[in-house]
mmCIF file of C-alpha atoms in Angstrom:
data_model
loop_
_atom_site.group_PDB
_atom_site.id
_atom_site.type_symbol
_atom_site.label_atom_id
_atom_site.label_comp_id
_atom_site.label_asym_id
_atom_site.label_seq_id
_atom_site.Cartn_x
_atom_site.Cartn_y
_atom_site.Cartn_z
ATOM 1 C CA UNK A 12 22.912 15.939 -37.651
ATOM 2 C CA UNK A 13 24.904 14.345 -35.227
ATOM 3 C CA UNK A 14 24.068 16.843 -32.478
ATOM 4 C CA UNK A 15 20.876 15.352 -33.066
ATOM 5 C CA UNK A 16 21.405 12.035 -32.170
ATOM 6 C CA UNK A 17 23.616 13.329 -28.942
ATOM 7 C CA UNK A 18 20.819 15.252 -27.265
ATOM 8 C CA UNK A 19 18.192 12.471 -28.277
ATOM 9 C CA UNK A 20 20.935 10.038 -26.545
ATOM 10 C CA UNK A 21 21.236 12.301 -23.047
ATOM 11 C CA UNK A 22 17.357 13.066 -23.062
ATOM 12 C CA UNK A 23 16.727 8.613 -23.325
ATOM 13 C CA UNK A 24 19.781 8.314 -21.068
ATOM 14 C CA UNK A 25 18.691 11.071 -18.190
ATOM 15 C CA UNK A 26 15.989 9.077 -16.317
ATOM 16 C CA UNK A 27 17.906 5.807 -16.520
ATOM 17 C CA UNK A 28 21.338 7.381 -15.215
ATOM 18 C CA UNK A 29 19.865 9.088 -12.221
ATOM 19 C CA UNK A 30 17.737 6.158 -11.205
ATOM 20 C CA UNK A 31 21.062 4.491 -11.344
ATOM 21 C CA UNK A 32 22.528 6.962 -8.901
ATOM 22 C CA UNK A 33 19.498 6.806 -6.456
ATOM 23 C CA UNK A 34 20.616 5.553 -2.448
ATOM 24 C CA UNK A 35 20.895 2.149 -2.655
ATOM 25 C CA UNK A 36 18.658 0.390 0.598
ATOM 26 C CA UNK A 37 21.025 -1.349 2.260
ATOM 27 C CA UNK A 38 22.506 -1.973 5.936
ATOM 28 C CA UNK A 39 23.755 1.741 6.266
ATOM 29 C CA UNK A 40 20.720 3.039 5.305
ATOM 30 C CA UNK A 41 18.763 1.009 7.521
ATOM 31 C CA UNK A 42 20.811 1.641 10.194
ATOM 32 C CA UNK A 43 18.332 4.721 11.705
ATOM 33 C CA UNK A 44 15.256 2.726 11.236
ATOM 34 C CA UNK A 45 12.452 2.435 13.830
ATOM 35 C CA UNK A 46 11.574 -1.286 14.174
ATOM 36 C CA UNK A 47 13.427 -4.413 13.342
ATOM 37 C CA UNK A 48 13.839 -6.380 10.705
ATOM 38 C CA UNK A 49 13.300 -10.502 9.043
ATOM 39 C CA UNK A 50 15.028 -12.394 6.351
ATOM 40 C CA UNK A 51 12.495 -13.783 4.647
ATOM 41 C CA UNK A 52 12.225 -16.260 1.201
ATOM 42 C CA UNK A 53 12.013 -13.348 -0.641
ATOM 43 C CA UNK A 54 14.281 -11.023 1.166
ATOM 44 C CA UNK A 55 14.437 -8.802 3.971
ATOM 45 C CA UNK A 56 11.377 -6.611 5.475
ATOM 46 C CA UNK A 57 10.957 -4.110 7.756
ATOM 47 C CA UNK A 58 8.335 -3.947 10.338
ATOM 48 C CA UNK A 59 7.094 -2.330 13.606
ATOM 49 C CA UNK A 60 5.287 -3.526 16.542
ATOM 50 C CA UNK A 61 2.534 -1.281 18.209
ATOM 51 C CA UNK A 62 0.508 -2.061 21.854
ATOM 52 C CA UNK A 63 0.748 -4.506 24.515
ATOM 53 C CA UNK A 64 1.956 -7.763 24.079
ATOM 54 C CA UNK A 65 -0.859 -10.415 24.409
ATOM 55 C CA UNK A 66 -3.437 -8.385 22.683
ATOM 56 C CA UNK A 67 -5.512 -9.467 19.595
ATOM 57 C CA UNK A 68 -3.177 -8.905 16.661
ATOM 58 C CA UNK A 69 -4.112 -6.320 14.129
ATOM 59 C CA UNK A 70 -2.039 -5.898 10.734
ATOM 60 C CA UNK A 71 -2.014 -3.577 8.986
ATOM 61 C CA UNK A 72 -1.182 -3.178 4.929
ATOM 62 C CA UNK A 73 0.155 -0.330 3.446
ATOM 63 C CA UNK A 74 -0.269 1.407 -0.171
ATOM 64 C CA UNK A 75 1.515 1.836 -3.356
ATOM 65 C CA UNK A 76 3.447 4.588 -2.304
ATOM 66 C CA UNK A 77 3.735 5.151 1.463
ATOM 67 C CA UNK A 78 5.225 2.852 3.300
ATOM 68 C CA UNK A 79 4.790 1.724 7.036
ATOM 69 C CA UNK A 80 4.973 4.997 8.634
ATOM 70 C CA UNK A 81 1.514 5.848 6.898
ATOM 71 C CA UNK A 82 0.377 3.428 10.239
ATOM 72 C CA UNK A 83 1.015 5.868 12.714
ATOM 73 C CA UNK A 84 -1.592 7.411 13.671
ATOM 74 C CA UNK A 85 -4.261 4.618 13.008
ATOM 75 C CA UNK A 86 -1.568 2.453 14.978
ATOM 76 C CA UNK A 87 -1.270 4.123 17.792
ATOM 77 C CA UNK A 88 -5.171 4.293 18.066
ATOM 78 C CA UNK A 89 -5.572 0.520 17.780
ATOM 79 C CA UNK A 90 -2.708 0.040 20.103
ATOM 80 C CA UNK A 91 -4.923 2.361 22.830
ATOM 81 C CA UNK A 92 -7.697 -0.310 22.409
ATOM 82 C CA UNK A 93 -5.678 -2.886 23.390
ATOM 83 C CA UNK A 94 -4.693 -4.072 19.786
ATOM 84 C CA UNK A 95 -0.941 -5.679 19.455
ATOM 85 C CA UNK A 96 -0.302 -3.730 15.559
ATOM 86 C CA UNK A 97 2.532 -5.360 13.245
ATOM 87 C CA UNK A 98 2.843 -2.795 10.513
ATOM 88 C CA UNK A 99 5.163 -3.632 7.313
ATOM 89 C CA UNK A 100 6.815 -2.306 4.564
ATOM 90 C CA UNK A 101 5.834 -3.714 1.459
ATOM 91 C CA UNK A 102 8.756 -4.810 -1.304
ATOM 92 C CA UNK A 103 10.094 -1.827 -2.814
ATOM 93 C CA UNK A 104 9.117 1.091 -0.318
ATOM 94 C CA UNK A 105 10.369 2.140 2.963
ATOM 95 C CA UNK A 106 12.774 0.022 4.957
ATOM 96 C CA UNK A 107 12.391 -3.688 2.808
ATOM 97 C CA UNK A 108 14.448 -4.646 -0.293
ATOM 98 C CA UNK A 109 13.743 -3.653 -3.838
ATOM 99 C CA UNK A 110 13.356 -6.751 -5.818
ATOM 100 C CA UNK A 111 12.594 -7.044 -9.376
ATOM 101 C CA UNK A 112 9.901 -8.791 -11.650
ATOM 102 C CA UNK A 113 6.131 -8.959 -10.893
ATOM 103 C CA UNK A 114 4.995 -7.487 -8.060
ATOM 104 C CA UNK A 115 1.172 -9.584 -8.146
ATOM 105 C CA UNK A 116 -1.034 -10.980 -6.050
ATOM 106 C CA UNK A 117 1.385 -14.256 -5.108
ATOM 107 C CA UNK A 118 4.484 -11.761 -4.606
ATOM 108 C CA UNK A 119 2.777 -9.889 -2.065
ATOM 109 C CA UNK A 120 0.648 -12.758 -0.522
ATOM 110 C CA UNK A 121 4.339 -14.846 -0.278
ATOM 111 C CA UNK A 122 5.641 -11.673 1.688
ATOM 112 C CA UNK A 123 2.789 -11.063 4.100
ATOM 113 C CA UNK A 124 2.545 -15.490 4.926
ATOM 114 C CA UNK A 125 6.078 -15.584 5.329
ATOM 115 C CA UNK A 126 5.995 -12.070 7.877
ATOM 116 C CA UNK A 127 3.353 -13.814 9.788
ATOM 117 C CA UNK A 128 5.275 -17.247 10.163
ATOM 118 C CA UNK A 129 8.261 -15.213 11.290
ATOM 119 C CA UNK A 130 6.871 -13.487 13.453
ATOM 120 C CA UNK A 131 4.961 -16.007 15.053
ATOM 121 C CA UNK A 132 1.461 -15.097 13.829
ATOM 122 C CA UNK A 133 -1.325 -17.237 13.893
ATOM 123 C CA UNK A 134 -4.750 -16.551 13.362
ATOM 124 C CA UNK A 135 -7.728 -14.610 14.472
ATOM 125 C CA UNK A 136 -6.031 -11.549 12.643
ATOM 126 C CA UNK A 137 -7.934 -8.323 12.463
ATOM 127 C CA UNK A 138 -6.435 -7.650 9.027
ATOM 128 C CA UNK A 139 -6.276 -3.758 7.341
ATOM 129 C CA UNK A 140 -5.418 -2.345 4.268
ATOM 130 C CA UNK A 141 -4.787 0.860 2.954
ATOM 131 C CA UNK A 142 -5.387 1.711 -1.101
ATOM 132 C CA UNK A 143 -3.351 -0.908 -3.006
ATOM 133 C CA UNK A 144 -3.326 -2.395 0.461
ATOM 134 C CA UNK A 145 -6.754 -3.007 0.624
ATOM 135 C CA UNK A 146 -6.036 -5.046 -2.396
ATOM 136 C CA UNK A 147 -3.695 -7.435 -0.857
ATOM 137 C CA UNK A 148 -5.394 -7.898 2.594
ATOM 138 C CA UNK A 149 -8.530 -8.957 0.156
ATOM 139 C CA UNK A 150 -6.698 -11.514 -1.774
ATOM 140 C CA UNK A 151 -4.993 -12.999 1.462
ATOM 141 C CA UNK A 152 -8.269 -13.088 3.451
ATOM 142 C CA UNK A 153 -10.261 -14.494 0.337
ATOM 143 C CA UNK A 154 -6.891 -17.350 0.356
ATOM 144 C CA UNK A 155 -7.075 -17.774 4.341
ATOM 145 C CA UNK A 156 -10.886 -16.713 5.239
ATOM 146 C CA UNK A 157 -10.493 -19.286 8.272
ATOM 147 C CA UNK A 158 -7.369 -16.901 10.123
ATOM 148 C CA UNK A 159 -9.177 -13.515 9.576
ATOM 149 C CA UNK A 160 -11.628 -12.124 12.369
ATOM 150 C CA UNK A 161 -12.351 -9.566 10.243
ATOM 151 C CA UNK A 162 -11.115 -6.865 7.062
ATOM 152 C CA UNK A 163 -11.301 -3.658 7.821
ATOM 153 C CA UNK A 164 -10.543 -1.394 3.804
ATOM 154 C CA UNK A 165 -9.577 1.861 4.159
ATOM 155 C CA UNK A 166 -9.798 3.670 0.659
ATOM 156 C CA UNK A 167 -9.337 0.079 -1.437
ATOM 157 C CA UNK A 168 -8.177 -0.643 -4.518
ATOM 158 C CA UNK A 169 -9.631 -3.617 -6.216
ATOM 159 C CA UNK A 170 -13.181 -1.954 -7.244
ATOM 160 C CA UNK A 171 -12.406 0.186 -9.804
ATOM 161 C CA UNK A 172 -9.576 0.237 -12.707
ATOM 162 C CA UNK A 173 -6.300 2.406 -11.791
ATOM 163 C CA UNK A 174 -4.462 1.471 -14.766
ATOM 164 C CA UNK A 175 -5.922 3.537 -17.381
ATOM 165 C CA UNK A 176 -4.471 6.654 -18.819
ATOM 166 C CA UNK A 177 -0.247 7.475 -19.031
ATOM 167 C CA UNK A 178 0.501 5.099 -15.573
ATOM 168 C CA UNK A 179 -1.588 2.451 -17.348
ATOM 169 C CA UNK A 180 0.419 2.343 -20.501
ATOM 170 C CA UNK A 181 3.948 2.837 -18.836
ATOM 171 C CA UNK A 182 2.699 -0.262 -16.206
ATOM 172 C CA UNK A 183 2.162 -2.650 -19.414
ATOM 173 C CA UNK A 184 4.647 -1.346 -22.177
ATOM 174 C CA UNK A 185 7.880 -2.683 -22.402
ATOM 175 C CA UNK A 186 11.515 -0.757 -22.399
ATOM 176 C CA UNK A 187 9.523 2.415 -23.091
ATOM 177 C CA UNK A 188 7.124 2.314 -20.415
ATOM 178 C CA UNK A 189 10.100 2.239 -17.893
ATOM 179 C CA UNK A 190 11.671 5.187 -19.202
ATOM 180 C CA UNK A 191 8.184 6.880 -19.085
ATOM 181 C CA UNK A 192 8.115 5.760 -15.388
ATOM 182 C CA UNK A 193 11.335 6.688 -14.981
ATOM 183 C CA UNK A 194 10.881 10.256 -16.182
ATOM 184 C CA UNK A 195 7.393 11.123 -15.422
ATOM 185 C CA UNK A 196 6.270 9.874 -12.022
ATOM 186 C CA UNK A 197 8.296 11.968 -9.898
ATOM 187 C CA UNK A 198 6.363 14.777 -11.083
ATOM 188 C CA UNK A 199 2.937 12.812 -11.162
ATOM 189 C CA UNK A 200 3.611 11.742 -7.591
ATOM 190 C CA UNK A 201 4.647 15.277 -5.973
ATOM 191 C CA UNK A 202 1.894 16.966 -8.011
ATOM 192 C CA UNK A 203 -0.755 14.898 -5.563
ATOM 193 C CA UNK A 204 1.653 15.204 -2.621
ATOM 194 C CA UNK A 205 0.760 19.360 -3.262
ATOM 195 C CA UNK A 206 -2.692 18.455 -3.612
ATOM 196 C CA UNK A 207 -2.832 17.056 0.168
ATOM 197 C CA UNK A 208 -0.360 19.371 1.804
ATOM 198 C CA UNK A 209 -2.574 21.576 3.607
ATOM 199 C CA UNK A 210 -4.904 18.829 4.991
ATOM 200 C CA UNK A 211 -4.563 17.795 8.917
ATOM 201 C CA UNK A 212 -1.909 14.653 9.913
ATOM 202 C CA UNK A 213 -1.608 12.483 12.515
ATOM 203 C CA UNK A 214 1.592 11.547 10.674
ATOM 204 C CA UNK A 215 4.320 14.123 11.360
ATOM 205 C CA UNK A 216 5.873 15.800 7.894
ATOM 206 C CA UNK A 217 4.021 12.750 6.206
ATOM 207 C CA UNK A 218 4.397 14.740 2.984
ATOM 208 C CA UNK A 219 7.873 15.453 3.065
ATOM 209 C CA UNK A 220 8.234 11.051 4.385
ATOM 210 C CA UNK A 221 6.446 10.099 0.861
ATOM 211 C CA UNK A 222 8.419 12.355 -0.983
ATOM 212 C CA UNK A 223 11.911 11.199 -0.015
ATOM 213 C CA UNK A 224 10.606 7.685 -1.199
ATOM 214 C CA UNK A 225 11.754 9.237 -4.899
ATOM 215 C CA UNK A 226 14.927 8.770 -3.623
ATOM 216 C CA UNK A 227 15.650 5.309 -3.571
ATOM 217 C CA UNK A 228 16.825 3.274 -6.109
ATOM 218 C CA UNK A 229 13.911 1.015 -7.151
ATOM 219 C CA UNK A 230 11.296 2.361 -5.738
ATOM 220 C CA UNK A 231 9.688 3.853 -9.065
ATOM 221 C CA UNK A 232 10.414 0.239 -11.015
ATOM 222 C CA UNK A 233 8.687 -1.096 -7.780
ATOM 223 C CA UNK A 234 5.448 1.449 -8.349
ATOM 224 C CA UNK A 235 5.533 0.279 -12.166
ATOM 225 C CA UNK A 236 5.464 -3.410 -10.984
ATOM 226 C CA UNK A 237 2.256 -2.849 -8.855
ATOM 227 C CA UNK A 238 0.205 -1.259 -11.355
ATOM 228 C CA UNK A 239 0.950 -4.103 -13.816
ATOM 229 C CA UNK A 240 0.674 -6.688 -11.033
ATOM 230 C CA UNK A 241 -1.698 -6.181 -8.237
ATOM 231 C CA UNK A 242 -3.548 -3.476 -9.059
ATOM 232 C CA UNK A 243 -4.719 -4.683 -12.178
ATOM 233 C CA UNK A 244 -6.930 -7.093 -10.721
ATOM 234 C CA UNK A 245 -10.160 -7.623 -10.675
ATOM 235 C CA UNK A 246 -11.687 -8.483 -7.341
ATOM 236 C CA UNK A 247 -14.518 -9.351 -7.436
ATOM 237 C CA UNK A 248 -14.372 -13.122 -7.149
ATOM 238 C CA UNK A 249 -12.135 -12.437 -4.129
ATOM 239 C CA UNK A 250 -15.089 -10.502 -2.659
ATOM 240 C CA UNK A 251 -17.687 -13.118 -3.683
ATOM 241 C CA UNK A 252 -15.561 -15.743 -1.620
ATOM 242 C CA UNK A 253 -15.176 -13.327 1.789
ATOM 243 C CA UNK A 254 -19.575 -12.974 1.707
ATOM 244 C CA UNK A 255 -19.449 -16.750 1.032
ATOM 245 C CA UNK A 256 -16.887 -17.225 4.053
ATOM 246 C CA UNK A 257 -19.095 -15.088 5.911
ATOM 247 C CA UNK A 258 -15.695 -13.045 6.969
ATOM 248 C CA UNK A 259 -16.847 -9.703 8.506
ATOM 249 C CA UNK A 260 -15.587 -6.256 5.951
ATOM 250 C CA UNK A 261 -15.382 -2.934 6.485
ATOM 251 C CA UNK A 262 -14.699 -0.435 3.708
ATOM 252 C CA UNK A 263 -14.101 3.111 4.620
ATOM 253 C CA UNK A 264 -13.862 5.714 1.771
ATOM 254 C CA UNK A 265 -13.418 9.074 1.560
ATOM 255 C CA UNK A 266 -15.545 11.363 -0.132
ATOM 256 C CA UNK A 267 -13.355 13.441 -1.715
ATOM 257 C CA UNK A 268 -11.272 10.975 -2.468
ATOM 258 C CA UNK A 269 -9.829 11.489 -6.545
ATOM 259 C CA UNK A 270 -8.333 8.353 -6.397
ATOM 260 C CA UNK A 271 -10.458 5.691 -5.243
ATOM 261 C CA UNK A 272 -13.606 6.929 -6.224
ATOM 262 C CA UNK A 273 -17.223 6.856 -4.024
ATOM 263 C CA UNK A 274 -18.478 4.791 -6.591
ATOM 264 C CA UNK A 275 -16.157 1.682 -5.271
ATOM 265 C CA UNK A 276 -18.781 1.928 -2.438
ATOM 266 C CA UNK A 277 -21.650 0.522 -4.215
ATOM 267 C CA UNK A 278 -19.573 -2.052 -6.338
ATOM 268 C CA UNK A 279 -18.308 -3.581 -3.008
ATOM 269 C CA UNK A 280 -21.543 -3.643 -1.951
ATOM 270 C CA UNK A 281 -22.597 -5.940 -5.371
ATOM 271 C CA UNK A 282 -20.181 -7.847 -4.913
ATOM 272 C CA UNK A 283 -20.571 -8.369 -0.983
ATOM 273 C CA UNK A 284 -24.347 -7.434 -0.091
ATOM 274 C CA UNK A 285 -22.483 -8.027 3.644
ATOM 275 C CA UNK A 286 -19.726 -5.537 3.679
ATOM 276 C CA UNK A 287 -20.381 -2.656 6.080
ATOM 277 C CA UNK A 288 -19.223 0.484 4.671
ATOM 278 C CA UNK A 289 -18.216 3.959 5.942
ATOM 279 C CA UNK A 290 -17.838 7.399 4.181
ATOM 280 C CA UNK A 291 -15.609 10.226 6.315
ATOM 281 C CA UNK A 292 -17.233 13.451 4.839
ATOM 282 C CA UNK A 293 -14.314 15.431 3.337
ATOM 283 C CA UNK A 294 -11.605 12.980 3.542
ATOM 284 C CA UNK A 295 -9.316 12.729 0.256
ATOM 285 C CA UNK A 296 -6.835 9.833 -0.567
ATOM 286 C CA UNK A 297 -4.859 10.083 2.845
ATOM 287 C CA UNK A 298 -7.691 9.470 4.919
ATOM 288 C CA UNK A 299 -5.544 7.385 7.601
ATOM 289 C CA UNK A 300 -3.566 10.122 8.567
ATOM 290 C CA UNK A 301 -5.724 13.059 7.776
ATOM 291 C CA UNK A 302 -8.749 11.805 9.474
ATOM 292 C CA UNK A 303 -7.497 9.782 11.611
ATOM 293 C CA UNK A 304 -9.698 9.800 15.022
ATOM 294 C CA UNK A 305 -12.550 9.626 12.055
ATOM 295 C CA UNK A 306 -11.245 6.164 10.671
ATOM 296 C CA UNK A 307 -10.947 4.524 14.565
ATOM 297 C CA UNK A 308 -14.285 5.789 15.075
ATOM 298 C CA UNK A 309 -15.496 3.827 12.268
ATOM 299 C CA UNK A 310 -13.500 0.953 13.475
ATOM 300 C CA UNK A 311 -14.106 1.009 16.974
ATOM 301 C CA UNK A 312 -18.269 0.989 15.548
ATOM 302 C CA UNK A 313 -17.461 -2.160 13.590
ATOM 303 C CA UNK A 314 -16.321 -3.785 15.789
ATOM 304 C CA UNK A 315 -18.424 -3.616 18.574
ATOM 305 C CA UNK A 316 -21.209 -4.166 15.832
ATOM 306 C CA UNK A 317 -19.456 -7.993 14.815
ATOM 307 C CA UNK A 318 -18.581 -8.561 18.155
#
């Protein structure tokens, strides 16, 4: 009987002992990284700057699971238009700390005001965000409607619940739910990496980038934290505000996208009769780096349009 209770021990014990042995983020590690770096209230975070100095400042949001370097492509495009681009990474991915606790709407909101003070940032901001992204450049701008020029969504969260299902319940559950974090989403995670592998990037070995993200320590708690923070809002108020604040939107979604469904389209567009919206035919999930020149199209278009 005691064998029993041994391999029950190991099998509850596995998940926690190897996030324990995960690479720490710390100086050595961030000793290769592109960019530079700012202490901030919360702690340190990573960024990168993109075009010429002087021109209107774009920033740009990333997702729940790739970090800055998802910017690339989209970067680099805004930067040829004459865009100055400050990309980040969020709390928990890429280059920044891992901190514990909530990760909601005033965790990331803190980071992203205290980034912009840092670095000098003022207003007039062309703001853009990417998935869960979209969901914190919509909660600043609805908090700061008077520094935005204008939102530009690629693939947003915010429309449409992402917390059902086995992520849902590990998200909200207690002790258990981080083991089932823990032990399932490396799988979950790679299993949609697969999915996009054979699409186009302007984001070179972008797959094998967001898969080495599984190998920091806290960067699965950090995942958890999201879906039980951010991502469990509802934003609709927040949209109601930005069509009140007469704040110019752009939402581009992809139509095979399997995570942010088409149907986010026409619930934006209840919520904010305004919002101009964009669908890239055949685009999945990773729309900013698969279709790329497709997205700064779109941008470029809007633009011009609300200028």
């Amino acid at each position: 009987m005691i064998w029993v209770y041994l391999i029950l021990a190991a099998i509850i014990a596995t998940p926690l002992i190897i996030e324990s042995t995960r690479k720490p983020m710390n100086d050595k590690a961030r000793a290769a990284a592109p960019g530079q770096f700012a202490h901030l209230s919360q702690g340190v975070t990573h960024y990168q700057w993109y075009g010429p100095e002087g021109g209107p400042v774009a920033v740009c949001v990333h997702g729940l699971t790739t970090p800055s370097f998802v910017w690339q492509g989209i970067a680099k495009g805004l930067a040829h238009m004459g865009f100055r681009v400050l990309v980040y990474d969020l709390y928990g991915r890429g280059f920044s700390d891992r901190l514990r606790g909530a990760q909601d709407r005033a965790f990331f909101i803190t980071q992203l005001n205290d980034l912009l003070a840092d670095q000098g940032v003022e207003d007039d901001i062309t703001l853009i965000g990417y998935s869960m992204g979209g969901s914190i450049a919509t909660v600043f701008a609805a908090q700061k409607p008077n520094r935005i020029h204008e939102l530009i969504l690629l693939a947003p969260a915010g429309m449409c619940t992402l917390t059902k299902g086995l992520l849902g319940f590990a998200a909200r559950t207690p002790v258990i739910g981080t083991w089932l974090m823990l032990e399932l989403y490396p799988a979950i995670l790679r299993a949609g990496l697969k999915a996009e592998r054979d699409r186009p990037t302007s984001v070179a070995g972008i797959n094998d980038l967001q898969d080495a993200e599984l190998n920091w320590r806290g960067f699965i708690p950090a995942v958890r934290a999201s879906i039980a923070g951010i991502l469990s809002d509802d934003l609709q108020e927040d949209h109601a505000l930005l069509h009140h604040e007469d704040v110019p939107v752009l939402a581009i979604f992809g139509s095979e996208d399997n995570v942010i469904p088409l149907s986010s389209r026409d619930i934006l567009k209840r919520w904010n009769s305004d919002a101009h919206t964009a669908v890239i035919e055949g685009a999945g999930h990773g729309l900013p780096y698969s279709h790329t020149v497709d997205a700064l199209e779109a941008i470029n278009g809007f633009m011009q349009q609300s200028d």
